[in-house]
Coordinates of C-alpha atoms in Angstrom, one line a residue:
X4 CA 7.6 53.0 -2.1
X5 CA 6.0 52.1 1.2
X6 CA 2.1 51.5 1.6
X7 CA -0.5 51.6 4.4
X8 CA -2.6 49.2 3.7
X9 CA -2.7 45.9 1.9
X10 CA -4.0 45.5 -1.4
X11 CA -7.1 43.1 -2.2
X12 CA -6.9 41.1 -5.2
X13 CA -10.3 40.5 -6.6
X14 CA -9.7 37.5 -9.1
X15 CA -11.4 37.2 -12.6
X16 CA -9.7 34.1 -14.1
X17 CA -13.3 31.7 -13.3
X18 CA -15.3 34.4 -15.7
X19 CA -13.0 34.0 -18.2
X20 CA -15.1 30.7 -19.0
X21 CA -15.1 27.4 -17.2
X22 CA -15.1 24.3 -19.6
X23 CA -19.2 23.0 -19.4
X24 CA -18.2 19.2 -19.8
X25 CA -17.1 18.4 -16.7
X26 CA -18.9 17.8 -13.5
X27 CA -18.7 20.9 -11.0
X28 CA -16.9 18.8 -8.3
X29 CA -14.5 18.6 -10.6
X30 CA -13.2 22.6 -10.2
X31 CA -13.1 22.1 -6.0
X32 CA -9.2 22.3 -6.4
X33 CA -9.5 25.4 -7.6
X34 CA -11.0 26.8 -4.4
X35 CA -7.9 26.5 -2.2
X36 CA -5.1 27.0 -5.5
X37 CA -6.8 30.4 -5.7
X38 CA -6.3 30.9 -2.1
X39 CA -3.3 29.7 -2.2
X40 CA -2.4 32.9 -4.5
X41 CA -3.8 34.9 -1.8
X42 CA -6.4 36.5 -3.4
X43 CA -9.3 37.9 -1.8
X44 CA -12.8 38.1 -3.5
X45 CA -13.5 35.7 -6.4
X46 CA -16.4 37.6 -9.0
X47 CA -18.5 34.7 -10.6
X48 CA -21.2 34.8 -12.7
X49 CA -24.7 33.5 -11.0
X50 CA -25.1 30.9 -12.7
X51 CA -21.5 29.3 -11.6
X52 CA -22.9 30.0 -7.5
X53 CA -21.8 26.2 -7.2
X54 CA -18.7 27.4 -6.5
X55 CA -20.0 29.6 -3.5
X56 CA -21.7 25.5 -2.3
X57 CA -18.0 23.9 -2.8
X58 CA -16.4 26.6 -0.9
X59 CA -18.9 26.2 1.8
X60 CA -18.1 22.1 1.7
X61 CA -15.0 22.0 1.9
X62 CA -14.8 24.9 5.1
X63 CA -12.3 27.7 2.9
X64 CA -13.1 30.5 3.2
X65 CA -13.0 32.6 -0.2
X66 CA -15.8 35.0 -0.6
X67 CA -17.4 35.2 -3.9
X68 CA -19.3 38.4 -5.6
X69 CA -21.7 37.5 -8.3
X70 CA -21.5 39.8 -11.5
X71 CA -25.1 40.7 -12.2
X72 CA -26.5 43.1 -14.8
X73 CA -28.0 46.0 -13.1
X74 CA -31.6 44.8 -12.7
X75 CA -33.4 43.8 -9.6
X76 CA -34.6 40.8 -10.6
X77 CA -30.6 39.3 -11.4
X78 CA -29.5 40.5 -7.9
X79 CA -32.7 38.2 -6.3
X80 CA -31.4 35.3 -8.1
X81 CA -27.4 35.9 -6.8
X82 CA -29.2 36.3 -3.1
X83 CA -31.1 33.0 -3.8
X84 CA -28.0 31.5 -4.9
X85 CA -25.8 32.1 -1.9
X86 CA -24.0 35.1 -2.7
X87 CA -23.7 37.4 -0.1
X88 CA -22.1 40.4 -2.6
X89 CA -22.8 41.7 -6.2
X90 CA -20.8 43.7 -8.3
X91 CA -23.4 45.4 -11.1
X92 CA -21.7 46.0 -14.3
X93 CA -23.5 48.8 -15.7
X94 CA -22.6 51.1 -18.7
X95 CA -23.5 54.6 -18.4
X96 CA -24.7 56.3 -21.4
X97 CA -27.1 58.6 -19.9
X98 CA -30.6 56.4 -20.6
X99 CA -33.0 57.4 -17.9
X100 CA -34.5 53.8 -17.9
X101 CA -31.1 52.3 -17.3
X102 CA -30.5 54.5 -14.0
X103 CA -33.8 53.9 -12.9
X104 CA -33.1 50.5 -12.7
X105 CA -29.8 50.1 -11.3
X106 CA -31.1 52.5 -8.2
X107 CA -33.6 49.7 -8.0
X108 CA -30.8 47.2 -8.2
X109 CA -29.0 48.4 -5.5
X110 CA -31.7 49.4 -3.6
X111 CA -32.4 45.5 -3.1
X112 CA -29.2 44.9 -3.1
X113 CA -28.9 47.1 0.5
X114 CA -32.1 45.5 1.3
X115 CA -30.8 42.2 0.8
X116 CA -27.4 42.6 2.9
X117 CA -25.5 42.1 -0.3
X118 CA -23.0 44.9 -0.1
X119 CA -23.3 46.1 -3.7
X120 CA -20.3 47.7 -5.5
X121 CA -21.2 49.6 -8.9
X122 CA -18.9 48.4 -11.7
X123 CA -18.6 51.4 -13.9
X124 CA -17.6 49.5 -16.9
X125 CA -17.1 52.3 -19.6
X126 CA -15.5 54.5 -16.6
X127 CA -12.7 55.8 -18.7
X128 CA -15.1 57.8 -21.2
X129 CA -15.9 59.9 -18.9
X130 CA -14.0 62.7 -17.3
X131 CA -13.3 62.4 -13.4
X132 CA -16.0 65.4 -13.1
X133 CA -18.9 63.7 -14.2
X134 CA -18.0 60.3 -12.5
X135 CA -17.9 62.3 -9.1
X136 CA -21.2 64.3 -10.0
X137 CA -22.9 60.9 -10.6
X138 CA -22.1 59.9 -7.9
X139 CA -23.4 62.6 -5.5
X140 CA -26.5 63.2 -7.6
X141 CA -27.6 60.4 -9.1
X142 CA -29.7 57.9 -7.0
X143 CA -28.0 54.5 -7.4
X144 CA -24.2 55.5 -7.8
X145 CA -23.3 55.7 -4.4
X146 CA -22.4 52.2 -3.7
X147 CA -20.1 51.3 -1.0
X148 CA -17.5 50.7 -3.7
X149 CA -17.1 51.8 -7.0
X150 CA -14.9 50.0 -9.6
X151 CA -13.8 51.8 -12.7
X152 CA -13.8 50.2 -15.3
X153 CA -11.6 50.8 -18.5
X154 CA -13.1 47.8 -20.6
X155 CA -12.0 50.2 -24.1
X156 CA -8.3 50.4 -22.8
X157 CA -8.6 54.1 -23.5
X158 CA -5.8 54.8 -20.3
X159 CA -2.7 55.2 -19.9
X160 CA -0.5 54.5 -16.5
X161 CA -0.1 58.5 -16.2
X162 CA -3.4 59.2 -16.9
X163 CA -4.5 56.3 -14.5
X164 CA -2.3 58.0 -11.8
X165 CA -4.2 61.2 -12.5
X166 CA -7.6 60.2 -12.6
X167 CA -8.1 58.0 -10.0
X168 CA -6.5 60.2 -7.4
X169 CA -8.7 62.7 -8.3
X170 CA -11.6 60.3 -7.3
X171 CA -9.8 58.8 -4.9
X172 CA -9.9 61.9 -2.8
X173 CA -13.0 63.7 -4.3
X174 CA -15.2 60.1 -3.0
X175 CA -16.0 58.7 -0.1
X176 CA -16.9 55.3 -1.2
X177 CA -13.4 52.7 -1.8
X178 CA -12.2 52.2 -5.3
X179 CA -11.8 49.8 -7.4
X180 CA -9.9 48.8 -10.8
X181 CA -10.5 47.1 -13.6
X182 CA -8.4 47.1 -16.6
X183 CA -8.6 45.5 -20.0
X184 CA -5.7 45.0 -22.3
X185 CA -6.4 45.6 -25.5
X186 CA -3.4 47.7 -25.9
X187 CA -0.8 46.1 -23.6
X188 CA -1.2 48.3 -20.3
X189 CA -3.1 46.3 -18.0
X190 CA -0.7 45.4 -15.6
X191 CA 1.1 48.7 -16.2
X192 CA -2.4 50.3 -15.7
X193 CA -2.8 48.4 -12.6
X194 CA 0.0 49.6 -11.1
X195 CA -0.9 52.9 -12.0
X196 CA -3.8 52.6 -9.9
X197 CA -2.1 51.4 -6.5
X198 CA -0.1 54.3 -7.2
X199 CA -3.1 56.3 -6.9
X200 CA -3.4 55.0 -3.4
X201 CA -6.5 52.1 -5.1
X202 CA -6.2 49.4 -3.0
X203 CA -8.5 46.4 -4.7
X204 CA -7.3 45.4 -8.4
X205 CA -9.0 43.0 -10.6
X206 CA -6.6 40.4 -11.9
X207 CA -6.8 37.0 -13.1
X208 CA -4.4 33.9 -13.3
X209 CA -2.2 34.1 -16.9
X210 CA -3.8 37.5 -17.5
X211 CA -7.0 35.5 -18.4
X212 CA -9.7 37.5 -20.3
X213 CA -7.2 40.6 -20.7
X214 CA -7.0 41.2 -16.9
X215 CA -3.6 42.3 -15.7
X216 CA -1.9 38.9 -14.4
X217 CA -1.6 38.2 -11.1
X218 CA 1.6 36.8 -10.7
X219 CA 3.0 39.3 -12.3
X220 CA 1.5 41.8 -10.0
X221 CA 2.3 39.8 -6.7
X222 CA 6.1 40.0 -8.0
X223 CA 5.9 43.7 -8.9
X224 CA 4.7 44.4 -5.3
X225 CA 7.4 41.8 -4.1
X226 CA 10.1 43.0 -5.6
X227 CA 10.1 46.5 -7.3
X228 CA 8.4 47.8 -4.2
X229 CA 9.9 46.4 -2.0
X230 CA 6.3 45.3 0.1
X231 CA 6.2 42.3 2.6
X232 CA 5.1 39.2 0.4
X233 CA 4.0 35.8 1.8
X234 CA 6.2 33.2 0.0
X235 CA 5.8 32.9 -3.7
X236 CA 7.6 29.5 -4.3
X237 CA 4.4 27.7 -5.3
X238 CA 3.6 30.8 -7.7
X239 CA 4.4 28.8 -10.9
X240 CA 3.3 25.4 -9.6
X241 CA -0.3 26.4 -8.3
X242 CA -0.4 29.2 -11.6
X243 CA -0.2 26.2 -14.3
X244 CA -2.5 23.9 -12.3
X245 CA -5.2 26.6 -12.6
X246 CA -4.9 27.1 -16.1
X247 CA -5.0 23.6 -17.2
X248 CA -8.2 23.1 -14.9
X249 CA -9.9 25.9 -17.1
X250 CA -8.6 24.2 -20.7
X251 CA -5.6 27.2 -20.6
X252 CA -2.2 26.6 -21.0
X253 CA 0.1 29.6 -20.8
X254 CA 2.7 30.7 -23.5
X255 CA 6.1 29.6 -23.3
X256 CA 7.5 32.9 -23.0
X257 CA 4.7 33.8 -20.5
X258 CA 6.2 36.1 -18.0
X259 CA 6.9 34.5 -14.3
X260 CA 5.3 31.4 -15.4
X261 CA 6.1 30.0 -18.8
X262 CA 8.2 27.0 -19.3
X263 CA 10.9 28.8 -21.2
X264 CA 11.1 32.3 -19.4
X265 CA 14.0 31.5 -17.6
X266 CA 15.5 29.5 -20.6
X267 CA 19.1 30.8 -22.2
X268 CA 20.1 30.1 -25.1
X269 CA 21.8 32.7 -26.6
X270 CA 25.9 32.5 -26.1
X271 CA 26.5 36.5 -24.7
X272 CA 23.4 36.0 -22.8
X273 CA 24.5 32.5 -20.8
X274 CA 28.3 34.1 -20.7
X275 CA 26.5 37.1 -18.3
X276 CA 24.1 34.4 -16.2
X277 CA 27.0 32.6 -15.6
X278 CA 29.0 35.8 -14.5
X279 CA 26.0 37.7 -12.4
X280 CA 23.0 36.2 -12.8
X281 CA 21.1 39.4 -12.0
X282 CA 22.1 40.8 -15.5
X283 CA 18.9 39.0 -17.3
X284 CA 16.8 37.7 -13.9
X285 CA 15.2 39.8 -11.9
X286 CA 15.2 37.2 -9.3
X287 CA 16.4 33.4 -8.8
X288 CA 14.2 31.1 -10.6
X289 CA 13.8 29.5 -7.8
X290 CA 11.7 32.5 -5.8
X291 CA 8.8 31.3 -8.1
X292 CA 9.4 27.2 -8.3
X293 CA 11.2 27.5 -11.7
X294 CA 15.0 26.4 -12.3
X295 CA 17.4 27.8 -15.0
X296 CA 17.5 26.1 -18.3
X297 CA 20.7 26.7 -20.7
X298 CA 19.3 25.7 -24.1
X299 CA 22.1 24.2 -26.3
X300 CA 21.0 25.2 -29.8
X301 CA 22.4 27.3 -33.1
X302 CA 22.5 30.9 -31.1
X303 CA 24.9 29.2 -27.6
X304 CA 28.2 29.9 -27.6
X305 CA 31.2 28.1 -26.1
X306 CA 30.3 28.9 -22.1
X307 CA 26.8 27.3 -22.3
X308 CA 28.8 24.0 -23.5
X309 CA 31.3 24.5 -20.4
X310 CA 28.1 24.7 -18.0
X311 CA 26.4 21.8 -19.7
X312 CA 29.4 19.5 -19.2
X313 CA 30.2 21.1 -15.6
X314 CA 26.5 19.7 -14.6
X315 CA 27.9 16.3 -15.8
X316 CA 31.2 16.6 -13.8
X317 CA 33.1 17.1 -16.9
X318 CA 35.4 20.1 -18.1
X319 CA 35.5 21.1 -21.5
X320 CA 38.9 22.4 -23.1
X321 CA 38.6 25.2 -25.3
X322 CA 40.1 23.4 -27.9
X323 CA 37.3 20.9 -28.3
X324 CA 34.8 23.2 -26.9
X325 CA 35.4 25.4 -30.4
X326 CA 35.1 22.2 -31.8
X327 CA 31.8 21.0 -30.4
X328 CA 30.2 24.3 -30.8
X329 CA 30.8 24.2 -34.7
X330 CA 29.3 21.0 -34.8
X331 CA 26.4 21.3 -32.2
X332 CA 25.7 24.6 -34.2
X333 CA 25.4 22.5 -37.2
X334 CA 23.2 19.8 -35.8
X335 CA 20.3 22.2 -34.5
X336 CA 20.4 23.4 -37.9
X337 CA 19.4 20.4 -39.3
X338 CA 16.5 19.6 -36.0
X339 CA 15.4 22.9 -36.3
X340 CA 15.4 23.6 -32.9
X341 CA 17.3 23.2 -29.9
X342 CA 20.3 20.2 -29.5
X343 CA 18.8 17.5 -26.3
X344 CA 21.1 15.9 -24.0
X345 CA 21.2 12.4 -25.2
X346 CA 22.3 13.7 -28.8
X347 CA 24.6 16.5 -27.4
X348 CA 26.2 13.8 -25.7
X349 CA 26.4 11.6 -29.0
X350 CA 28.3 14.0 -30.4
X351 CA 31.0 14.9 -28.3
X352 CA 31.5 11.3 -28.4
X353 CA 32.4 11.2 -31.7
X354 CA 34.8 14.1 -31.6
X355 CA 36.8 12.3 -28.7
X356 CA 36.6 9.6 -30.8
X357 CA 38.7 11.2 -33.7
X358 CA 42.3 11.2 -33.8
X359 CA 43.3 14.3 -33.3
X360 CA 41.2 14.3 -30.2
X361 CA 42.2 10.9 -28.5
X362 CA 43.9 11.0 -25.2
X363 CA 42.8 8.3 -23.6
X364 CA 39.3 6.0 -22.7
X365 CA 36.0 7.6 -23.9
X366 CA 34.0 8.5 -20.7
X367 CA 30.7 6.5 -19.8
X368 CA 27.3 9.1 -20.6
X369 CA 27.0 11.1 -17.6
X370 CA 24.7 11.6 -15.0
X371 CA 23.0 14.7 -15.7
X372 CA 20.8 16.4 -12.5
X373 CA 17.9 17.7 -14.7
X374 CA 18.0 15.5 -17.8
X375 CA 19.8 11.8 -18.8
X376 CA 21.3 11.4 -21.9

């Protein structure tokens, strides 16, 4: 699947809540990491617009759009702030008042050289008619951009697809997206909408806040279509350093960037790494700064002991491999959990140590490349 233009990725992870009990300084790092993940537009809140003073500082150059509630008076205090866009989240229901003054919104916003985008929030309950008649007939819809929003989760990725390619050509304005994941299809949501020919997706870091995560969708565009990528190999590193700036830590099993995601444990499973790694890894660990990991533990079989001791320069029989397995199996068991290097080690000491196992001086504990027993 080829596309025409880039995409712009308009990061939500700072709105997902910045810890208050540090000094601002503190978060200037996270200027350049999030630049570093090539994202585009960063949406804050106004009252975080010290981020918009540390970018200026330190010379990067990340624009920010403050997210303002659809009142004149809240896009004044962005402008006095330094922002030079807002994004008004406004939820239609119909209320007269509430239209009146978001066309007053945006009406300073123009004045102000702001370049307002409307964020539809509640999009999705409405059908693509009325979203399109809004727009043409209602004074303060027809905003240079216009993100849909589907804060409910109420879409699907077909339904995505349909919907906002109906908009997509029926408006002249760009589109945006913003999915929620309430149900589990953000990302897939996401992608539904670059499908659609939507070219500027909200995401955030982790998937912060239920946004569809942004590593995940840098890969997807990498790999399953096939786009031109910058490099990726900090993806992990510069992933983990943002969440533990904001007081986040992601799951182990977090896709892309969790410690144990490209963990194997289980015996059939390190039999096929071992034969074509490509059987359970998209890609090589090492496209996103991760390495393998074979866990030795209750569920590995006799090849994930043969790979351990290969990393020590060591070759297993299959005699004592049986052997070792039974007891290893046995021993994490009893730790309730996984078996570490040093006592892995410790015990196939002690079989080589038995009689029927002697054949000769017991080795010296080896020098493993990732871990030392």
């Amino acid at each position: 699947m080829a596309f025409q233009h880039p995409i712009l990725w308009i990061d939500q992870t700072l709105t997902a809540g910045l810890p208050t009990d540090r000094h601002p300084a503190a978060y200037g790092q996270l200027i350049p990491l999030l630049r570093s993940l090539y994202v585009g537009l960063t949406d804050l809140h106004p009252d975080e617009g010290y981020f918009v003073r540390l970018a200026t500082h330190s010379g990067i150059r990340l624009p920010f759009r403050a997210i303002v509630t659809p009142v004149p008076e809240a896009v004044q205090q962005a402008h006095n702030l330094g922002f030079r866009q807002v994004i008004l989240a406004y939820q239609h229901t119909g209320d007269t008042a509430a239209m009146k003054s978001l066309d007053q919104a945006v009406t300073l916003a123009r004045r102000l050289r702001l370049f307002p985008a409307l964020h539809l929030t509640n999009a999705s309950d409405w059908p693509a008619d009325e979203i399109i008649r809004l727009w043409n007939h209602q004074p303060g819809f027809d905003t240079p951009v216009l993100a849909y929003g589907d804060q409910d989760s109420l879409l699907d990725p077909l339904t995505t697809v349909a919907r906002l390619t109906a908009l997509r050509h029926a408006l002249p304005c760009r589109l945006e997206f913003h999915a929620a994941n309430a149900c589990g299809l953000a990302t897939a949501n996401a992608l539904g909408a670059i499908r659609a020919g939507v070219r500027r997706i909200a995401v955030a870091v982790g998937g912060l806040q239920q946004r569809p995560a942004l590593e995940e969708l840098l890969m997807i565009h990498k790999k399953l279509w096939n786009e031109s990528s910058p490099p990726t190999l900090h993806l992990t590193a510069a992933c983990r350093q943002i969440l533990t700036l904001l007081d986040q830590a992601p799951r182990r099993n977090k896709s892309l960037i969790g410690e144990d995601i490209f963990a194997h444990e289980s015996g059939i499973h390190v039999d096929g790494i071992l034969k074509d790694s490509s059987l359970y890894e998209p890609f090589p660990p090492e496209e996103v700064g991760q390495h393998r990991r074979l866990v030795i533990g209750k569920h590995s079989g006799s090849a994930s002991l043969k790979a351990r001791f290969r990393e020590w320069n060591l070759e297993l029989s299959d005699p004592l491999a049986e052997r070792l397995l039974t007891v290893v199996r046995r021993q994490a068991v009893a730790n309730r959990g996984g078996v570490p290097d040093p006592q892995l080690w410790r015990l196939y000491q002690s079989l080589r140590t038995e009689r029927s196992y002697s054949h000769g001086p017991s080795h010296s504990a080896p020098a493993c490349r990732h871990h030392a027993p």
